[in-house]
C-alpha positions as a Markdown table, in Angstrom:
| # | Residue | x | y | z |
|---|---|---|---|---|
| 1 | Unk | -25.3 | -7.3 | -8.9 |
| 2 | Unk | -24.3 | -4.5 | -11.3 |
| 3 | Unk | -21.0 | -5.4 | -13.0 |
| 4 | Unk | -19.3 | -3.8 | -16.0 |
| 5 | Unk | -16.3 | -5.7 | -17.4 |
| 6 | Unk | -14.6 | -4.4 | -20.5 |
| 7 | Unk | -11.5 | -5.7 | -22.3 |
| 8 | Unk | -9.8 | -3.8 | -25.1 |
| 9 | Unk | -7.8 | -6.2 | -27.4 |
| 10 | Unk | -6.7 | -5.8 | -31.0 |
| 11 | Unk | -8.2 | -2.3 | -31.1 |
| 12 | Unk | -11.7 | -3.5 | -30.2 |
| 13 | Unk | -13.6 | -3.3 | -26.9 |
| 14 | Unk | -15.5 | -6.3 | -25.6 |
| 15 | Unk | -18.1 | -6.2 | -22.7 |
| 16 | Unk | -17.6 | -9.6 | -21.1 |
| 17 | Unk | -19.5 | -9.4 | -17.8 |
| 18 | Unk | -21.9 | -12.1 | -18.9 |
| 19 | Unk | -19.0 | -14.5 | -19.5 |
| 20 | Unk | -17.0 | -13.9 | -16.3 |
| 21 | Unk | -17.0 | -16.8 | -13.8 |
| 22 | Unk | -14.8 | -15.3 | -11.1 |
| 23 | Unk | -13.3 | -11.9 | -10.2 |
| 24 | Unk | -10.9 | -11.0 | -7.4 |
| 25 | Unk | -9.3 | -7.6 | -6.7 |
| 26 | Unk | -6.3 | -7.2 | -4.3 |
| 27 | Unk | -4.8 | -4.0 | -3.1 |
| 28 | Unk | -2.0 | -3.4 | -0.6 |
| 29 | Unk | -0.9 | -0.2 | 1.1 |
| 30 | Unk | 2.4 | 1.1 | -0.4 |
| 31 | Unk | 3.4 | -2.4 | -1.5 |
| 32 | Unk | 3.3 | -2.6 | -5.2 |
| 33 | Unk | 0.5 | -2.5 | -7.8 |
| 34 | Unk | -3.1 | -3.6 | -7.3 |
| 35 | Unk | -4.1 | -6.8 | -9.0 |
| 36 | Unk | -7.2 | -8.1 | -10.8 |
| 37 | Unk | -7.6 | -11.8 | -11.4 |
| 38 | Unk | -10.6 | -13.1 | -13.4 |
| 39 | Unk | -11.7 | -16.0 | -15.5 |
| 40 | Unk | -14.2 | -16.3 | -18.3 |
| 41 | Unk | -15.4 | -18.9 | -20.8 |
| 42 | Unk | -15.4 | -18.0 | -24.5 |
| 43 | Unk | -14.2 | -19.7 | -27.7 |
| 44 | Unk | -13.7 | -16.6 | -29.7 |
| 45 | Unk | -12.3 | -13.8 | -27.6 |
| 46 | Unk | -8.6 | -14.1 | -27.2 |
| 47 | Unk | -7.0 | -11.8 | -24.7 |
| 48 | Unk | -3.4 | -10.8 | -25.2 |
| 49 | Unk | -0.7 | -9.6 | -22.7 |
| 50 | Unk | -0.9 | -5.8 | -22.7 |
| 51 | Unk | -4.7 | -5.8 | -23.3 |
| 52 | Unk | -6.5 | -3.1 | -21.3 |
| 53 | Unk | -9.1 | -4.2 | -18.6 |
| 54 | Unk | -11.7 | -2.0 | -17.1 |
| 55 | Unk | -13.9 | -3.2 | -14.2 |
| 56 | Unk | -16.7 | -1.3 | -12.5 |
| 57 | Unk | -19.1 | -2.7 | -9.8 |
| 58 | Unk | -22.3 | -1.1 | -8.5 |
| 59 | Unk | -21.5 | 2.0 | -10.7 |
| 60 | Unk | -18.2 | 2.5 | -8.9 |
| 61 | Unk | -14.8 | 2.4 | -10.6 |
| 62 | Unk | -12.8 | -0.5 | -9.3 |
| 63 | Unk | -9.9 | -1.3 | -11.6 |
| 64 | Unk | -8.2 | -0.1 | -14.8 |
| 65 | Unk | -5.0 | -1.9 | -15.8 |
| 66 | Unk | -3.2 | -4.2 | -18.2 |
| 67 | Unk | -3.0 | -7.9 | -18.8 |
| 68 | Unk | 0.3 | -9.5 | -17.7 |
| 69 | Unk | -0.7 | -13.2 | -17.6 |
| 70 | Unk | -3.3 | -15.4 | -19.3 |
| 71 | Unk | -3.9 | -19.1 | -19.7 |
| 72 | Unk | -6.6 | -21.6 | -20.2 |
| 73 | Unk | -7.7 | -25.1 | -19.3 |
| 74 | Unk | -9.3 | -28.0 | -21.2 |
| 75 | Unk | -12.8 | -26.7 | -20.4 |
| 76 | Unk | -11.8 | -23.5 | -22.3 |
| 77 | Unk | -11.9 | -21.4 | -19.2 |
| 78 | Unk | -9.5 | -18.5 | -19.6 |
| 79 | Unk | -7.7 | -17.2 | -16.6 |
| 80 | Unk | -6.3 | -13.7 | -16.6 |
| 81 | Unk | -4.1 | -11.6 | -14.2 |
| 82 | Unk | -4.0 | -7.8 | -14.8 |
| 83 | Unk | -2.1 | -5.1 | -12.9 |
| 84 | Unk | -2.5 | -1.3 | -12.6 |
| 85 | Unk | 0.1 | 1.2 | -14.0 |
| 86 | Unk | 2.3 | 0.9 | -10.9 |
| 87 | Unk | 3.5 | -2.5 | -12.2 |
| 88 | Unk | 5.7 | -0.7 | -14.6 |
| 89 | Unk | 7.4 | 1.1 | -11.7 |
| 90 | Unk | 9.1 | -2.0 | -10.4 |
| 91 | Unk | 11.9 | -1.2 | -12.8 |
| 92 | Unk | 15.3 | -0.5 | -11.2 |
| 93 | Unk | 17.2 | 2.7 | -11.9 |
| 94 | Unk | 19.7 | 5.3 | -10.5 |
| 95 | Unk | 17.8 | 8.3 | -9.3 |
| 96 | Unk | 19.1 | 11.5 | -7.8 |
| 97 | Unk | 16.9 | 12.9 | -5.1 |
| 98 | Unk | 17.5 | 16.7 | -4.9 |
| 99 | Unk | 15.0 | 19.4 | -3.8 |
| 100 | Unk | 12.3 | 16.7 | -4.1 |
| 101 | Unk | 9.1 | 15.9 | -2.3 |
| 102 | Unk | 7.2 | 12.7 | -2.6 |
| 103 | Unk | 4.8 | 14.2 | -5.2 |
| 104 | Unk | 7.6 | 15.7 | -7.3 |
| 105 | Unk | 9.3 | 12.2 | -7.3 |
| 106 | Unk | 6.0 | 10.6 | -8.5 |
| 107 | Unk | 5.7 | 13.2 | -11.2 |
| 108 | Unk | 9.2 | 12.4 | -12.4 |
| 109 | Unk | 8.3 | 8.7 | -12.3 |
| 110 | Unk | 5.1 | 9.2 | -14.4 |
| 111 | Unk | 7.1 | 11.3 | -16.9 |
| 112 | Unk | 9.8 | 8.6 | -17.2 |
| 113 | Unk | 7.4 | 5.7 | -17.8 |
| 114 | Unk | 4.8 | 7.8 | -19.7 |
| 115 | Unk | 2.1 | 7.0 | -17.1 |
| 116 | Unk | -1.0 | 9.1 | -16.5 |
| 117 | Unk | -0.9 | 11.1 | -13.3 |
| 118 | Unk | -4.0 | 12.1 | -11.2 |
| 119 | Unk | -4.2 | 13.7 | -7.8 |
| 120 | Unk | -0.7 | 14.4 | -6.6 |
| 121 | Unk | -1.1 | 15.9 | -3.1 |
| 122 | Unk | 1.6 | 18.3 | -2.2 |
| 123 | Unk | 3.4 | 16.6 | 0.7 |
| 124 | Unk | 5.5 | 19.7 | 1.5 |
| 125 | Unk | 8.5 | 17.9 | 3.0 |
| 126 | Unk | 11.8 | 18.3 | 1.2 |
| 127 | Unk | 13.6 | 14.9 | 1.2 |
| 128 | Unk | 17.3 | 14.6 | 2.1 |
| 129 | Unk | 19.6 | 14.9 | -0.9 |
| 130 | Unk | 20.7 | 11.4 | -2.0 |
| 131 | Unk | 21.7 | 9.2 | -5.0 |
| 132 | Unk | 19.4 | 6.1 | -5.1 |
| 133 | Unk | 21.3 | 3.4 | -6.9 |
| 134 | Unk | 20.0 | 0.1 | -8.2 |
| 135 | Unk | 16.6 | 0.5 | -6.5 |
| 136 | Unk | 13.2 | 0.3 | -7.9 |
| 137 | Unk | 11.2 | 3.5 | -8.4 |
| 138 | Unk | 8.5 | 2.1 | -6.1 |
| 139 | Unk | 11.0 | 1.4 | -3.3 |
| 140 | Unk | 12.5 | 4.9 | -3.6 |
| 141 | Unk | 9.0 | 6.5 | -3.3 |
| 142 | Unk | 8.0 | 4.2 | -0.4 |
| 143 | Unk | 11.2 | 5.3 | 1.4 |
| 144 | Unk | 10.3 | 8.9 | 0.7 |
| 145 | Unk | 6.8 | 8.4 | 2.1 |
| 146 | Unk | 8.3 | 6.8 | 5.2 |
| 147 | Unk | 10.8 | 9.7 | 5.6 |
| 148 | Unk | 7.9 | 12.2 | 5.2 |
| 149 | Unk | 5.9 | 10.4 | 7.9 |
| 150 | Unk | 8.8 | 10.4 | 10.3 |
| 151 | Unk | 9.5 | 14.1 | 9.9 |
| 152 | Unk | 6.0 | 15.5 | 9.5 |
| 153 | Unk | 3.7 | 12.9 | 11.1 |
| 154 | Unk | 1.6 | 12.9 | 7.9 |
| 155 | Unk | 1.0 | 9.6 | 6.1 |
| 156 | Unk | 0.6 | 9.3 | 2.4 |
| 157 | Unk | 0.0 | 6.5 | 0.0 |
| 158 | Unk | 0.9 | 5.9 | -3.7 |
| 159 | Unk | -1.8 | 4.2 | -5.7 |
| 160 | Unk | -3.5 | 4.0 | -9.1 |
| 161 | Unk | -7.0 | 5.4 | -9.1 |
| 162 | Unk | -8.7 | 3.8 | -12.2 |
| 163 | Unk | -5.8 | 4.7 | -14.5 |
| 164 | Unk | -4.5 | 7.7 | -12.7 |
| 165 | Unk | -1.4 | 7.6 | -10.5 |
| 166 | Unk | -2.2 | 9.4 | -7.2 |
| 167 | Unk | -0.5 | 10.5 | -4.0 |
| 168 | Unk | -3.1 | 10.8 | -1.3 |
| 169 | Unk | -3.0 | 11.9 | 2.3 |
| 170 | Unk | -4.6 | 9.0 | 4.3 |
| 171 | Unk | -6.6 | 11.7 | 6.2 |
| 172 | Unk | -8.4 | 12.3 | 2.8 |
| 173 | Unk | -9.4 | 8.6 | 2.6 |
| 174 | Unk | -11.6 | 8.2 | 5.6 |
| 175 | Unk | -14.8 | 6.4 | 4.9 |
| 176 | Unk | -18.2 | 6.9 | 6.5 |
| 177 | Unk | -18.3 | 3.2 | 7.3 |
| 178 | Unk | -18.6 | 0.9 | 10.4 |
| 179 | Unk | -17.4 | -2.7 | 10.3 |
| 180 | Unk | -17.6 | -5.1 | 13.2 |
| 181 | Unk | -20.2 | -6.5 | 15.5 |
| 182 | Unk | -23.6 | -6.6 | 13.7 |
| 183 | Unk | -22.2 | -4.5 | 10.9 |
| 184 | Unk | -21.1 | -6.4 | 7.7 |
| 185 | Unk | -18.3 | -8.4 | 9.4 |
| 186 | Unk | -18.9 | -12.1 | 9.9 |
| 187 | Unk | -15.5 | -13.3 | 11.2 |
| 188 | Unk | -12.2 | -11.9 | 12.5 |
| 189 | Unk | -8.7 | -12.9 | 13.7 |
| 190 | Unk | -6.8 | -10.8 | 16.2 |
| 191 | Unk | -3.2 | -10.9 | 17.4 |
| 192 | Unk | -0.9 | -8.9 | 19.7 |
| 193 | Unk | 2.8 | -9.3 | 19.2 |
| 194 | Unk | 6.3 | -8.0 | 20.1 |
| 195 | Unk | 7.9 | -10.4 | 17.6 |
| 196 | Unk | 8.1 | -8.0 | 14.6 |
| 197 | Unk | 8.4 | -4.2 | 14.3 |
| 198 | Unk | 8.7 | -3.7 | 18.1 |
| 199 | Unk | 11.8 | -1.9 | 19.5 |
| 200 | Unk | 12.3 | -0.3 | 22.9 |
| 201 | Unk | 15.9 | 0.9 | 22.2 |
| 202 | Unk | 17.0 | 2.8 | 19.2 |
| 203 | Unk | 20.6 | 3.0 | 18.2 |
| 204 | Unk | 21.6 | 5.3 | 15.4 |
| 205 | Unk | 25.1 | 5.9 | 14.2 |
| 206 | Unk | 26.3 | 8.6 | 11.8 |
| 207 | Unk | 29.7 | 9.3 | 10.3 |
| 208 | Unk | 31.2 | 12.6 | 11.5 |
| 209 | Unk | 33.4 | 14.0 | 8.7 |
| 210 | Unk | 35.0 | 16.6 | 11.0 |
| 211 | Unk | 36.2 | 14.2 | 13.6 |
| 212 | Unk | 36.6 | 11.1 | 11.3 |
| 213 | Unk | 34.7 | 9.1 | 13.9 |
| 214 | Unk | 31.2 | 7.7 | 14.3 |
| 215 | Unk | 28.6 | 9.6 | 16.4 |
| 216 | Unk | 26.3 | 7.3 | 18.3 |
| 217 | Unk | 22.7 | 8.2 | 19.4 |
| 218 | Unk | 20.8 | 6.0 | 21.7 |
| 219 | Unk | 17.3 | 6.5 | 23.0 |
| 220 | Unk | 15.4 | 3.9 | 25.0 |
| 221 | Unk | 12.3 | 3.2 | 27.2 |
| 222 | Unk | 13.7 | 1.6 | 30.4 |
| 223 | Unk | 10.2 | 0.5 | 31.7 |
| 224 | Unk | 9.5 | -1.2 | 28.4 |
| 225 | Unk | 12.9 | -2.9 | 28.5 |
| 226 | Unk | 12.2 | -4.2 | 32.0 |
| 227 | Unk | 8.8 | -5.5 | 30.9 |
| 228 | Unk | 9.7 | -7.1 | 27.5 |
| 229 | Unk | 13.5 | -7.3 | 27.5 |
| 230 | Unk | 15.9 | -5.3 | 25.3 |
| 231 | Unk | 14.8 | -5.2 | 21.7 |
| 232 | Unk | 17.1 | -2.9 | 19.7 |
| 233 | Unk | 16.7 | -1.1 | 16.4 |
| 234 | Unk | 20.0 | -0.2 | 14.6 |
| 235 | Unk | 20.5 | 2.1 | 11.6 |
| 236 | Unk | 23.5 | 3.8 | 10.0 |
| 237 | Unk | 22.6 | 7.2 | 8.6 |
| 238 | Unk | 24.2 | 8.8 | 5.6 |
| 239 | Unk | 26.4 | 11.9 | 6.0 |
| 240 | Unk | 23.6 | 14.4 | 5.3 |
| 241 | Unk | 22.2 | 14.1 | 8.8 |
| 242 | Unk | 23.4 | 16.6 | 11.4 |
| 243 | Unk | 23.3 | 15.7 | 15.2 |
| 244 | Unk | 19.9 | 17.3 | 15.9 |
| 245 | Unk | 18.3 | 15.5 | 12.9 |
| 246 | Unk | 19.9 | 12.2 | 14.0 |
| 247 | Unk | 18.5 | 12.6 | 17.6 |
| 248 | Unk | 15.1 | 13.6 | 16.3 |
| 249 | Unk | 15.0 | 10.5 | 14.1 |
| 250 | Unk | 16.0 | 8.3 | 17.0 |
| 251 | Unk | 13.2 | 9.8 | 19.1 |
| 252 | Unk | 10.6 | 9.4 | 16.3 |
| 253 | Unk | 11.6 | 5.8 | 15.8 |
| 254 | Unk | 11.1 | 5.0 | 19.5 |
| 255 | Unk | 7.7 | 6.6 | 19.4 |
| 256 | Unk | 6.8 | 4.6 | 16.3 |
| 257 | Unk | 8.1 | 1.1 | 17.4 |
| 258 | Unk | 7.8 | 1.1 | 21.2 |
| 259 | Unk | 4.4 | -0.5 | 21.3 |
| 260 | Unk | 2.9 | -4.0 | 20.9 |
| 261 | Unk | 1.9 | -4.7 | 17.3 |
| 262 | Unk | -1.7 | -5.5 | 17.0 |
| 263 | Unk | -3.0 | -7.2 | 13.8 |
| 264 | Unk | -6.6 | -7.7 | 12.9 |
| 265 | Unk | -8.1 | -9.5 | 9.9 |
| 266 | Unk | -11.7 | -9.1 | 9.1 |
| 267 | Unk | -14.0 | -11.0 | 6.8 |
| 268 | Unk | -16.9 | -8.9 | 5.7 |
| 269 | Unk | -19.6 | -8.3 | 3.1 |
| 270 | Unk | -18.0 | -6.2 | 0.3 |
| 271 | Unk | -17.9 | -2.4 | -0.1 |
| 272 | Unk | -16.0 | -1.3 | -3.3 |
| 273 | Unk | -15.0 | 1.9 | -1.6 |
| 274 | Unk | -12.6 | 0.0 | 0.7 |
| 275 | Unk | -9.0 | 0.1 | -0.7 |
| 276 | Unk | -5.6 | 0.0 | 1.0 |
| 277 | Unk | -5.1 | 3.3 | 2.8 |
| 278 | Unk | -8.7 | 4.0 | 3.3 |
| 279 | Unk | -10.0 | 3.9 | 6.9 |
| 280 | Unk | -13.3 | 3.0 | 8.6 |
| 281 | Unk | -14.7 | 2.7 | 12.1 |
| 282 | Unk | -14.1 | -0.7 | 13.7 |
| 283 | Unk | -16.2 | -2.0 | 16.5 |
| 284 | Unk | -15.6 | -5.4 | 18.1 |
| 285 | Unk | -16.6 | -5.7 | 21.7 |
| 286 | Unk | -14.7 | -9.0 | 22.5 |
| 287 | Unk | -11.3 | -7.2 | 22.0 |
| 288 | Unk | -12.5 | -3.8 | 23.3 |
| 289 | Unk | -12.1 | -2.3 | 19.8 |
| 290 | Unk | -13.9 | 0.9 | 19.1 |
| 291 | Unk | -11.7 | 3.2 | 16.8 |
| 292 | Unk | -10.9 | 4.2 | 13.3 |
| 293 | Unk | -8.7 | 1.6 | 11.5 |
| 294 | Unk | -6.5 | 1.9 | 8.4 |
| 295 | Unk | -6.7 | -0.8 | 5.7 |
| 296 | Unk | -3.3 | -2.4 | 5.2 |
| 297 | Unk | -4.5 | -4.8 | 2.5 |
| 298 | Unk | -7.8 | -5.9 | 1.0 |
| 299 | Unk | -8.9 | -8.7 | -1.2 |
| 300 | Unk | -12.4 | -8.4 | -2.8 |
| 301 | Unk | -14.2 | -11.4 | -4.3 |
| 302 | Unk | -17.2 | -10.5 | -6.5 |
| 303 | Unk | -18.8 | -13.8 | -7.5 |
| 304 | Unk | -21.2 | -15.2 | -6.4 |
| 305 | Unk | -21.6 | -12.5 | -3.8 |
| 306 | Unk | -19.3 | -9.5 | -3.0 |
| 307 | Unk | -17.2 | -10.2 | 0.0 |
| 308 | Unk | -13.8 | -8.9 | 1.2 |
| 309 | Unk | -11.0 | -9.8 | 3.5 |
| 310 | Unk | -9.2 | -7.0 | 5.2 |
| 311 | Unk | -5.9 | -6.7 | 7.1 |
| 312 | Unk | -6.0 | -3.5 | 9.2 |
| 313 | Unk | -3.6 | -1.6 | 11.4 |
| 314 | Unk | -4.6 | -0.8 | 15.0 |
């Protein structure tokens, strides 16, 4: 095990890998900041909120972030929770989206919070003009990522890469890695559902300023309705959508949601390259699985051995 664990506090840097008794790292796809939780035993080193934490494992960068919580027990074991830079972007604000793409919004966010930006992939898609009021910066950007996916078919993620905020195309994050039968995985849980995020009829309404009435757009899959019953998605669009855009959105939503939701959780030996948004090849014969899978969330545990729990999208 090759672990490097540095903490910067009171202007000094301490290497504490010999003192650390537990380390876990959690990362979720477009769902807030990544989190590092660790504990160590030491009488002298006092960590403060705001201290910088750097963690590397097997010569790979894993986490760079800031302490937000710390405490200790009677045995003088100090427990610490640190988050990456995206934690600061949970702040609410009023933001005008105009001539913006996902990457230009992220650039504005980094400038506003004085955060370090890294690879900001040009997403190309101009977002609809809107005033986002009383929403967090993260939620606004996640909505922009979702809009971009709906309109271009390209999927992006926002993440902190060892102290650099990045926008990455998920296509760029494909790993040369196989997990499953006889390949690192030692347990799994699989489920197929129409309970959440499944719709076979899409109903979209839009205010028509010319007529003063509401235009209604419905698209559906009759065979799916016959098979599963009617499960409807409903949304009211803002005034910036024209009829062709509204119809296109309804069609895109039906393609996205009119399928059974499959979830798979894997328990595996660890690989530090696996983050939310990265993908690998999954092979499990019992559920006829043999395809590339995107990581929705991952939790790495590093002590005593490196293991990880993954939730993936099928």
